[in-house]
Coordinates of C-alpha atoms in Angstrom, one line a residue:
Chain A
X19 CA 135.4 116.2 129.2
X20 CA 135.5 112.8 127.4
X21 CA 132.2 110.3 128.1
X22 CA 133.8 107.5 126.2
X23 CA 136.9 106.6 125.0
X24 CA 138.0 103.9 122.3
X25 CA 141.5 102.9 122.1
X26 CA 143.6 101.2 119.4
X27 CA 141.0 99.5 118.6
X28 CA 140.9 96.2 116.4
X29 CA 138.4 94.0 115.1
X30 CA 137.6 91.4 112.3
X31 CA 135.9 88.2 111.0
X32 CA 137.5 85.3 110.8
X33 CA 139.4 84.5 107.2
X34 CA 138.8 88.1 106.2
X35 CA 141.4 91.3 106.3
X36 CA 140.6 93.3 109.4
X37 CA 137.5 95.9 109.4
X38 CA 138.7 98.1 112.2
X39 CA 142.7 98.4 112.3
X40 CA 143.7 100.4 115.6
X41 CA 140.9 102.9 115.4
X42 CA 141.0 105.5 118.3
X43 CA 137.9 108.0 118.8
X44 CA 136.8 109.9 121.6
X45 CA 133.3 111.3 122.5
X46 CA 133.3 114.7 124.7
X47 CA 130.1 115.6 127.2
X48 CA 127.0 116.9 125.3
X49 CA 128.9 116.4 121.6
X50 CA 127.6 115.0 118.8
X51 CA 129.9 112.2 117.0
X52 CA 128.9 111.7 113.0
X53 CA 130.6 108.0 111.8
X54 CA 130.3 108.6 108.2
X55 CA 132.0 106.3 105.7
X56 CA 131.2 103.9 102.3
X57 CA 129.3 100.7 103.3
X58 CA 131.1 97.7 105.2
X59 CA 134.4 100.1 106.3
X60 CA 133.4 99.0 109.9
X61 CA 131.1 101.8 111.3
X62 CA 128.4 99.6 112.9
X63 CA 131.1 97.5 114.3
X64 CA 132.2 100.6 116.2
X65 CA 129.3 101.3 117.4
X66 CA 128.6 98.0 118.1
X67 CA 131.9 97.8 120.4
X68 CA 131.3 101.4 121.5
X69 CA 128.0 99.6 123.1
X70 CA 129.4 96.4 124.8
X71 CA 127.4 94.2 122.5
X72 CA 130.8 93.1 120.5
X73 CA 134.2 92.6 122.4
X74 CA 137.2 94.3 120.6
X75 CA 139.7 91.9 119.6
X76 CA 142.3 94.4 120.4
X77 CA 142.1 98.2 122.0
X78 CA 140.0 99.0 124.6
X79 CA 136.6 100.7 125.3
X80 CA 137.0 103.3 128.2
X81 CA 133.9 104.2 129.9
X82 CA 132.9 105.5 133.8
X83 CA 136.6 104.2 134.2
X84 CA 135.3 100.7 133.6
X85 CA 137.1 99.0 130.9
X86 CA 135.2 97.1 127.8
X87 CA 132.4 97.1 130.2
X88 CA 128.7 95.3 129.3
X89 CA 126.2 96.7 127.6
X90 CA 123.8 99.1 129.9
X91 CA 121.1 101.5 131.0
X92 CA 124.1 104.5 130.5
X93 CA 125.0 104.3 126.8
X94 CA 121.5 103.0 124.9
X95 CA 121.8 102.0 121.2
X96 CA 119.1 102.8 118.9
X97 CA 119.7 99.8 116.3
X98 CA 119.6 99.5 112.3
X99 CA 116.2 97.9 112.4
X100 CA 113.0 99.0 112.0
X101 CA 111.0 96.6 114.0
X102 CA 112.9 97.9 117.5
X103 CA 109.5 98.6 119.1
X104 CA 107.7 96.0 121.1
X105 CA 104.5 95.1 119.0
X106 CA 102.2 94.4 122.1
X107 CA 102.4 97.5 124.1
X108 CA 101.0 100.8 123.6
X109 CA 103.5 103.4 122.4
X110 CA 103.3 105.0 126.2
X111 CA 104.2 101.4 127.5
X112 CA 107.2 101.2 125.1
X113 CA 108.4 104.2 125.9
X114 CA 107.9 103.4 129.7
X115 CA 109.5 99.5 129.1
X116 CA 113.3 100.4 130.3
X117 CA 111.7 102.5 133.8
X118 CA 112.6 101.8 136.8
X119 CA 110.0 101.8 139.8
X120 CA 108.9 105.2 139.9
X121 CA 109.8 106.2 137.3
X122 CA 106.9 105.4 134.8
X123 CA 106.2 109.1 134.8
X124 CA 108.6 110.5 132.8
X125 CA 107.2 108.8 130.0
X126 CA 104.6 111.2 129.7
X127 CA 107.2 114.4 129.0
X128 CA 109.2 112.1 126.4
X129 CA 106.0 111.5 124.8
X130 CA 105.3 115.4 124.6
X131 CA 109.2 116.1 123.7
X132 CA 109.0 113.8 120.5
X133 CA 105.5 115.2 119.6
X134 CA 103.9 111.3 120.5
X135 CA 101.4 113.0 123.2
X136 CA 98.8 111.9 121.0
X137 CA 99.3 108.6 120.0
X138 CA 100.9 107.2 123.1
X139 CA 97.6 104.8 122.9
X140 CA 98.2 103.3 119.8
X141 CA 100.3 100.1 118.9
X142 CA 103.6 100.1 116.8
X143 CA 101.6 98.5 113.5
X144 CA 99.3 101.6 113.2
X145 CA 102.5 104.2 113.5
X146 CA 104.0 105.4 110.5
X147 CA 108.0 105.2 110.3
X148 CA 108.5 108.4 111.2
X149 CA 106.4 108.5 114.5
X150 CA 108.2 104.6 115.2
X151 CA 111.5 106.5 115.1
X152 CA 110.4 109.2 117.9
X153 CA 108.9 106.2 119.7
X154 CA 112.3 104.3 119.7
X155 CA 114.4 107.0 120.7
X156 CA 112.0 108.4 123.3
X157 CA 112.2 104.9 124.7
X158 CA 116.2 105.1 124.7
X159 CA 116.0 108.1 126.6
X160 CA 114.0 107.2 129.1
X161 CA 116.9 105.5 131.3
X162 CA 118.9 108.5 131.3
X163 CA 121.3 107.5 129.2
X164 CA 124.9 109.7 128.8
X165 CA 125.2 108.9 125.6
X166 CA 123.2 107.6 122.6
X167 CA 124.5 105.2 119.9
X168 CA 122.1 105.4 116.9
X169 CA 123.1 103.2 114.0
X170 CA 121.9 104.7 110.8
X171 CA 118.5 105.7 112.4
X172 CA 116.9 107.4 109.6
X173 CA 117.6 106.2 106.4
X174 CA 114.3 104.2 105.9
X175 CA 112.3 108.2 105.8
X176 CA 111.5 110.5 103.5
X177 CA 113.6 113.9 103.6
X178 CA 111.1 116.3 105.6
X179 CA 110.5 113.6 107.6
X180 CA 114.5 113.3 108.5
X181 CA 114.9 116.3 108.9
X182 CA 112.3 116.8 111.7
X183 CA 114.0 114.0 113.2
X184 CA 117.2 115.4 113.0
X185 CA 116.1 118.5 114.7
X186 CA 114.7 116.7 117.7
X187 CA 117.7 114.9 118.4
X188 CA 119.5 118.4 118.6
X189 CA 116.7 119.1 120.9
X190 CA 116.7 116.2 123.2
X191 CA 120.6 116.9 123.2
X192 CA 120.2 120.4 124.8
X193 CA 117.3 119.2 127.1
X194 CA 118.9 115.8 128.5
X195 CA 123.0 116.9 128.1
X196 CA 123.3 113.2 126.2
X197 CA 126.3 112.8 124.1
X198 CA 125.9 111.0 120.8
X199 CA 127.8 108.4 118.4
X200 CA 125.6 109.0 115.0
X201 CA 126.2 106.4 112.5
X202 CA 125.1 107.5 108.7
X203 CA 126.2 107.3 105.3
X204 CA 124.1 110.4 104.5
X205 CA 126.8 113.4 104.4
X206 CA 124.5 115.9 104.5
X207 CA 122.9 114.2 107.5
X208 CA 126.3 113.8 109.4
X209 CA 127.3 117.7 108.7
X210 CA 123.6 118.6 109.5
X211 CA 124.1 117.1 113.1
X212 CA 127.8 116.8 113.9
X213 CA 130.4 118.9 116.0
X214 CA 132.7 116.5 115.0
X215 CA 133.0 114.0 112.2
X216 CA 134.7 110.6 111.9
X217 CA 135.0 109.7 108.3
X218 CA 136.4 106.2 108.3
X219 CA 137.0 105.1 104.7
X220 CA 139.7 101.3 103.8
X221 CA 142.6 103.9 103.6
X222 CA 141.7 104.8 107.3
X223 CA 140.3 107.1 109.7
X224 CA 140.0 110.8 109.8
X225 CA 138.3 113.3 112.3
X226 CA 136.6 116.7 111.0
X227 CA 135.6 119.5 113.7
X228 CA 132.5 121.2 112.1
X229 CA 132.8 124.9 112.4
X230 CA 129.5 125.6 111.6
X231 CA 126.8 127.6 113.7
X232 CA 124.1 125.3 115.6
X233 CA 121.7 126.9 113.2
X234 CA 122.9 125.2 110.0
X235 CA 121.6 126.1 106.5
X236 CA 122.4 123.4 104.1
X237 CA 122.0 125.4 100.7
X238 CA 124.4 127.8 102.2
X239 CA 127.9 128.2 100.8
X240 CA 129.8 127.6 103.8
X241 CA 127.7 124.0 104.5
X242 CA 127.9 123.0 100.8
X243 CA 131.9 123.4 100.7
X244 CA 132.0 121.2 104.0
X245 CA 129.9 118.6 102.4
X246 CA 132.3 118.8 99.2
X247 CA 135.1 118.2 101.3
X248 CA 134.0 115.3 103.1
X249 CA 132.2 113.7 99.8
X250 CA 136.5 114.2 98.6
X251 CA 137.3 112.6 102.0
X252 CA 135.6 109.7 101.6
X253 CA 136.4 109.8 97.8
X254 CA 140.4 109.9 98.5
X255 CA 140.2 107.2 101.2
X256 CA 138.0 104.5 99.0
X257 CA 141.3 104.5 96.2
Chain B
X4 CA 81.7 90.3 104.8
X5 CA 82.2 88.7 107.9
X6 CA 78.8 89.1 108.8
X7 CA 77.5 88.1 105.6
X8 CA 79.6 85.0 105.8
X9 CA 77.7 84.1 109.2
X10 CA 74.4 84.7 107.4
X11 CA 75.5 82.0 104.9
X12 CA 76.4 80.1 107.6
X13 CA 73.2 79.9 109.4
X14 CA 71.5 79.5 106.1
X15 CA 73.0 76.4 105.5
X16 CA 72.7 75.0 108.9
X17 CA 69.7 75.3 108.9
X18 CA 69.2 74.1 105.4
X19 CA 71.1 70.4 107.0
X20 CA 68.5 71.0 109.2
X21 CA 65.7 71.2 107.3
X22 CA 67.0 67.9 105.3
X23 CA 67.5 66.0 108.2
X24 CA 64.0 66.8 109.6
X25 CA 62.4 65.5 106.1
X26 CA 64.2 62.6 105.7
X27 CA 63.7 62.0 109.1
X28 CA 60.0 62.3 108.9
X29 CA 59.5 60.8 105.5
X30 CA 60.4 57.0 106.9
X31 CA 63.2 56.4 104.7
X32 CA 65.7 56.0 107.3
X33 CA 64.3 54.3 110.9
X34 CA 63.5 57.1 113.5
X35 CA 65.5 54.8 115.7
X36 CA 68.7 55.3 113.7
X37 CA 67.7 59.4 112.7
X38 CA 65.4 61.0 115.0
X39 CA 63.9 64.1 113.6
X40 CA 65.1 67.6 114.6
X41 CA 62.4 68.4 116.5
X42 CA 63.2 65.2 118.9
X43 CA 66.4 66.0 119.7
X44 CA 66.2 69.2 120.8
X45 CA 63.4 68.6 122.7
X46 CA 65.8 65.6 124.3
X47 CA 68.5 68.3 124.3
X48 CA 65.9 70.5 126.8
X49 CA 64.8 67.7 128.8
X50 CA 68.3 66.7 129.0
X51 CA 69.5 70.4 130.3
X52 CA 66.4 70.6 131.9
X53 CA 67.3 67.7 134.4
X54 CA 70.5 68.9 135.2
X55 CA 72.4 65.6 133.6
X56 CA 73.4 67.5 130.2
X57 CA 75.6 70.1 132.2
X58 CA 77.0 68.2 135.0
X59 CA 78.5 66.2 132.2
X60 CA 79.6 69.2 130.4
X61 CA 81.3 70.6 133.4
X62 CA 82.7 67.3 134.2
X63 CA 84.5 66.9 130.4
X64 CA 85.5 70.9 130.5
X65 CA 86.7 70.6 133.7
X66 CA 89.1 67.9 133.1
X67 CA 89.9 69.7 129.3
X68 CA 91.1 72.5 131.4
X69 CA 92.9 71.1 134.2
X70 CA 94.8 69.2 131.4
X71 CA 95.8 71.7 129.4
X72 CA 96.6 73.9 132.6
X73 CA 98.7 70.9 133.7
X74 CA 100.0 70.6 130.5
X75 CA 100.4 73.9 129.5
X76 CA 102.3 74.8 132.6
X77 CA 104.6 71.6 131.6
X78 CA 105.1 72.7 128.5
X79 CA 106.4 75.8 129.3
X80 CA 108.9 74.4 131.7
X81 CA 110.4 72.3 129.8
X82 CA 110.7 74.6 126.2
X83 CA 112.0 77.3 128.8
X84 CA 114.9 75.1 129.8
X85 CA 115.3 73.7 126.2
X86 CA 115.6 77.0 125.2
X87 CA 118.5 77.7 128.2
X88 CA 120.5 74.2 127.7
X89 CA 121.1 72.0 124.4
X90 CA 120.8 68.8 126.5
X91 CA 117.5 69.4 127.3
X92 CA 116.3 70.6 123.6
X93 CA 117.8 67.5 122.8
X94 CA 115.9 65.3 124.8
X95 CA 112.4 66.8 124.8
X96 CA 113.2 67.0 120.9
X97 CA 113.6 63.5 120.7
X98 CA 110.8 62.7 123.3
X99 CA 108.2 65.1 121.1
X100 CA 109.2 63.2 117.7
X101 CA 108.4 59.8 119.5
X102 CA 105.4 60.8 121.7
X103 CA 103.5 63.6 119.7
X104 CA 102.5 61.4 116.8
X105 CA 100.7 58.9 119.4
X106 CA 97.2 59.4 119.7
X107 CA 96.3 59.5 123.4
X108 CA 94.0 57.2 122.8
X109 CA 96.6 54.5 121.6
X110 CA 98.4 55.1 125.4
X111 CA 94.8 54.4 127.3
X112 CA 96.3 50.7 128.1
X113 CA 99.6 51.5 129.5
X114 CA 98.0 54.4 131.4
X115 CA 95.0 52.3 132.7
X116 CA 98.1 49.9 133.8
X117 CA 99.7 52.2 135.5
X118 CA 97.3 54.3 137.0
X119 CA 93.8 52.2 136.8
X120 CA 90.9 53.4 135.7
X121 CA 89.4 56.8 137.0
X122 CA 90.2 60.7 137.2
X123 CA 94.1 60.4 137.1
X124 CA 94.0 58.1 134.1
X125 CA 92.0 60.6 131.9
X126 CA 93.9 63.9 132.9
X127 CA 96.6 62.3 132.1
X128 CA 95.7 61.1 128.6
X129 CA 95.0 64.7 128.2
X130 CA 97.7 65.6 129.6
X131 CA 99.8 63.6 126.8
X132 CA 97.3 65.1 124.2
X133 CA 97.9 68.2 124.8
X134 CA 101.8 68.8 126.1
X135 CA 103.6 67.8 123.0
X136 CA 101.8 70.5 120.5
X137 CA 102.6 73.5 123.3
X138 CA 106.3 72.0 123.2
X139 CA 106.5 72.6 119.5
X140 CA 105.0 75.9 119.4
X141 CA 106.4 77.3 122.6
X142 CA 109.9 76.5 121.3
X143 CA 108.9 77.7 118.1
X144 CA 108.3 81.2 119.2
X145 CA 111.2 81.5 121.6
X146 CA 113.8 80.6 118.5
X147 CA 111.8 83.0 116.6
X148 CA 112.3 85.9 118.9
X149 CA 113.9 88.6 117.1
X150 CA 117.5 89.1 118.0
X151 CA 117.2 92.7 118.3
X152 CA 114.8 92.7 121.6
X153 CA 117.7 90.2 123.3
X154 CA 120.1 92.9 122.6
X155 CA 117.8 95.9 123.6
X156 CA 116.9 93.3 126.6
X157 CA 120.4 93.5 128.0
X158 CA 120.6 97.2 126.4
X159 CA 118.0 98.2 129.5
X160 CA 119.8 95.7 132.1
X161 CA 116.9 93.4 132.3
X162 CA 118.1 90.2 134.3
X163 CA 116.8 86.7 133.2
X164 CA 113.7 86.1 134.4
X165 CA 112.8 89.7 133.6
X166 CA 113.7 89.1 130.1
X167 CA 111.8 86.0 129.8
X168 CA 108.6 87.0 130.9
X169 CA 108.9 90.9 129.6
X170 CA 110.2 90.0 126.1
X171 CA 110.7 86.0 125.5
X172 CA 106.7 85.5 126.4
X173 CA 104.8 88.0 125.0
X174 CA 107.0 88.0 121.7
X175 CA 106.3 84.7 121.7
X176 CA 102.6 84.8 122.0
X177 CA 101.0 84.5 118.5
X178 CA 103.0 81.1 118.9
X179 CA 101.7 80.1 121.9
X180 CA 98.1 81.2 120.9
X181 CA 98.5 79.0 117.7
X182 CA 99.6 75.9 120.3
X183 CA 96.9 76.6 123.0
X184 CA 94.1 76.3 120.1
X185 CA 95.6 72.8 118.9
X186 CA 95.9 71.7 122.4
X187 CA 92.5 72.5 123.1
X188 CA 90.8 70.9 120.0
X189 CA 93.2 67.6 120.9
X190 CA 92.3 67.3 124.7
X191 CA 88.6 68.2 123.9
X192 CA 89.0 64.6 121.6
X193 CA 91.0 62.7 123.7
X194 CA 89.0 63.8 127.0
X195 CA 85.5 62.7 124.9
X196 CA 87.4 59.4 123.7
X197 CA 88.2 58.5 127.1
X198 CA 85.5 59.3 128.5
X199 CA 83.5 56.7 126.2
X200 CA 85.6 54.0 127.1
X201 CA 85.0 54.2 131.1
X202 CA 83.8 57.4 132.1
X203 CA 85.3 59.5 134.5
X204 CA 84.6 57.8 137.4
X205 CA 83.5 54.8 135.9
X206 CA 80.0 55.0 136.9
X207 CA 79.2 58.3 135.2
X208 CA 81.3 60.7 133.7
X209 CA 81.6 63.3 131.5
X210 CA 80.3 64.3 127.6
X211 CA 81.8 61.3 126.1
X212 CA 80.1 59.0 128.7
X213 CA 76.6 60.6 128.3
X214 CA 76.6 60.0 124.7
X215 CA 78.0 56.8 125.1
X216 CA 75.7 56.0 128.1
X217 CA 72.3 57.1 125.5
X218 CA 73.6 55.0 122.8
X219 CA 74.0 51.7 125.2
X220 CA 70.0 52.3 126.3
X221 CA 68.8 53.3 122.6
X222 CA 68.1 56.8 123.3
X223 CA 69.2 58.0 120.1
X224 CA 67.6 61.7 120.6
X225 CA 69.6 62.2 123.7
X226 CA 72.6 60.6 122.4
X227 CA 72.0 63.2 119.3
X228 CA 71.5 66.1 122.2
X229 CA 75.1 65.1 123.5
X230 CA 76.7 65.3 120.1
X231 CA 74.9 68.8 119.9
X232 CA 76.5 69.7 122.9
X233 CA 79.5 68.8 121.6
X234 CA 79.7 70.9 118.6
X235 CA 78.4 73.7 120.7
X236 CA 81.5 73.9 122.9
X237 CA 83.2 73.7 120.4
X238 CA 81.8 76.4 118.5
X239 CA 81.7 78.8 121.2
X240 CA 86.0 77.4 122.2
X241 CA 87.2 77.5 119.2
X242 CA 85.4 80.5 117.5
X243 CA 84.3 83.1 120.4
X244 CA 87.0 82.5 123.1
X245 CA 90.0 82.0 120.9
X246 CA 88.6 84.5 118.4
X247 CA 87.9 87.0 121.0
X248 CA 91.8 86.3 122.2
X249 CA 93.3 87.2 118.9
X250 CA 90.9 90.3 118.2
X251 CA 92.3 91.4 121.7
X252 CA 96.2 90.2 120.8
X253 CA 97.6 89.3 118.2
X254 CA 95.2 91.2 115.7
X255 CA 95.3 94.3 117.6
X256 CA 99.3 94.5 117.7
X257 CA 99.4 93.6 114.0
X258 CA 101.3 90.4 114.1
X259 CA 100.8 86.7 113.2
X260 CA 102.5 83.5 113.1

């Protein structure tokens, strides 16, 4: 079942060639999305559209059978920045900002999901980035969403501390059934977390199913040929 | 350090003190012109003691307040709607280059013209003291908002006014802290200026008019004992209240101007 659909899509800044030239991509219920692809070939301008925040100049973005609707509660972006977090309330008050009456509760089990049980007192300045990251995207889950756009979420942490991100997002997958659009230049990260890739290079786009197990071992043979292929990928569509 | 730096503080205060006392005493300077310490703060108790020393202190920090709430309150209206529409950003920008470098002191005529002399007169040459400075820093903070909470603003569906007053104030707050403080040390000047020149009511009045009033009879202690005051309030404004508002803000969330 497809969540959201983008269509033939187009888009470009003024006086330069276009960075998305009819790009179609679909994301299926509970799936996880990887856009991978060398810097400025238009992934974060995907996402971007994929949220409402940018219209397409051509194409169209499908979702709950509204076309190129606004950005809302329903598909929550987690954005390249690292000062997303409000710096005058609590982490349990950022994580509770996007609730609606009644709902303040659920806070409390996002705050236990992402390990944040702890520090939900504290303010964003005394957080390392790690722990800012779980705040963020405990905070994006507390509307509900259907699907999570995260735009390059990670980069700014250190490799065990990645990776323990990674794994909760596969988590918070399972436990909230939230589709997600990944944006990363990391390959290892996108074959780490993907059932599908989209490797968008200047030559053009390409999907990639992963046919790896959930349970992914990145020093094994099988994950370290994928990786090879898509490094190629990227490699062929950059000449 | 910090409370070694108040030690030093008190050290040298009391150092001035101890100066002012000899010269005082020692007959170099008439006693009419520099009472010694030990006069004024007796004057400063007999002053409190009676009652006249803090109905004039509530009378000036009354009006210092209702200013900068009336101002205040102005201020945000009209940075709001500069914010929301270019016409208005253009006008109160042009309004705040013309108006904020006047002292309200300077405006006393027009306003005593307008509005003769009394109550209305000196709130609103606080008023005028105070409402340009919150402009600047009001609109200050808004334009410095962070693009990234409009978009996770209308991310989470918040409407306008929800937006402004979830995410538009309090990101702008170290901004509007920054503009309250100014405003407070300008209407506390214009309010004891104005206050000198007719009182509140003009038969009595306020800080200004006490110290004035002393001066006019030759009672140099109490006129000292009003000055006192002065510094007092603003000791206890300007370094406990506003201090104790940034140690519970902006210090605490780890953010400045």
């Amino acid at each position: 079942m497809t969540v959201i659909s983008l269509e033939h899509i187009r888009f470009g800044y003024p006086g330069f060639p276009p960075v998305l030239s009819d790009v179609s991509v679909r994301l299926g219920k509970d799936e996880i999305l990887c856009i991978i692809g060398p810097s400025g070939c238009g992934k974060t301008s995907l996402l971007n559209i994929a949220g409402g925040f940018t219209p397409p100049e051509g194409g169209r973005l499908v979702f709950q059978e509204m076309i190129n609707p606004q950005p809302g509660r329903k598909r929550i972006m987690v954005f390249q920045d690292s000062h997303q977090l409000f710096p005058w309330l609590t982490v349990r008050r950022n994580v509770a900002f996007p609730s609606l009456p009644g709902e303040e509760d659920s806070s409390d089990r996002l705050l236990r999901l992402v390990g944040l049980s702890e520090s939900a007192e504290m303010y964003p300045s005394q957080l390392s980035g790690g722990m800012k990251q779980r705040a963020v995207i405990a905070r994006a889950m507390t509307p509900r969403p259907e699907i999570l756009l995260l735009d390059e979420p990670f980069t700014a942490l250190d490799a065990p501390t990645r990776r323990e991100l990674q794994n909760m997002l596969l988590d918070l997958r399972l436990e909230f059934s939230v589709s997600m659009m990944f944006v990363t230049h990391d390959i290892r990260e996108a074959v780490y977390l993907a059932d599908r890739l989209l490797i968008m290079t200047p030559g053009g786009t390409r999907e990639m199913a992963i046919s790896l197990s959930r349970e992914r071992d990145e020093f094994s043979d099988e994950f370290v040929k994928i990786e090879r292929e898509v490094y190629k990928l990227i490699s062929a569509g950059r000449s | 350090m910090k409370r070694s730096r108040i030690e030093g503080s008190i050290i040298w205060f009391a150092a001035l003190l101890g100066l002012w006392e000899i010269v005082s005493r020692s007959g170099l300077v008439s006693q009419l012109i520099m009472p010694p310490v030990t006069v004024i703060l007796r004057s400063f108790a007999f002053e409190w003691g009676s009652g006249e020393l803090e109905i004039s202190m509530l009378l000036s920090l009354g009006f210092v307040f209702a200013g900068i709430s009336a101002g205040g309150i102005g201020a945000f209206i009209i940075s709001a709607l500069s914010f929301q529409f270019d016409a208005v950003k253009r006008l109160s920008g042009m309004l705040t280059a013309v108006l904020h470098p006047l002292p309200g002191i300077a405006l006393l005529p027009v306003f005593i013209l307008f509005f003769g002399i009394g109550r209305i007169t000196l709130l609103v040459v606080i008023i005028h003291s105070v409402i340009w400075p919150l402009i600047i820093n009001i609109s200050a903070g808004f334009t410095s908002v962070p693009a990234v909470y409009r978009r996770i603003g209308s991310n989470y569906g918040l409407k306008s006014a929800a937006f402004f007053f979830r995410i538009m104030v309090p990101a702008s707050f170290p901004h509007i802290l920054s503009g309250l403080k100014t405003a407070w040390a300008r209407a506390w000047r214009a309010a004891v200026s104005a206050e000198m020149v007719f009182g509140i009511t003009g038969s009595g009045g306020g800080l200004g008019w006490f110290v004035y009033n002393k001066r006019i009879f030759m009672d140099t202690p109490g006129m000292y004992a009003g000055i006192l005051m002065l510094a007092i309030l603003g000791i206890i404004v300007e370094s406990g209240l506003f201090n104790l508002i940034e140690n519970k803000t902006v210090r605490r969330w780890g953010v400045s101007v």
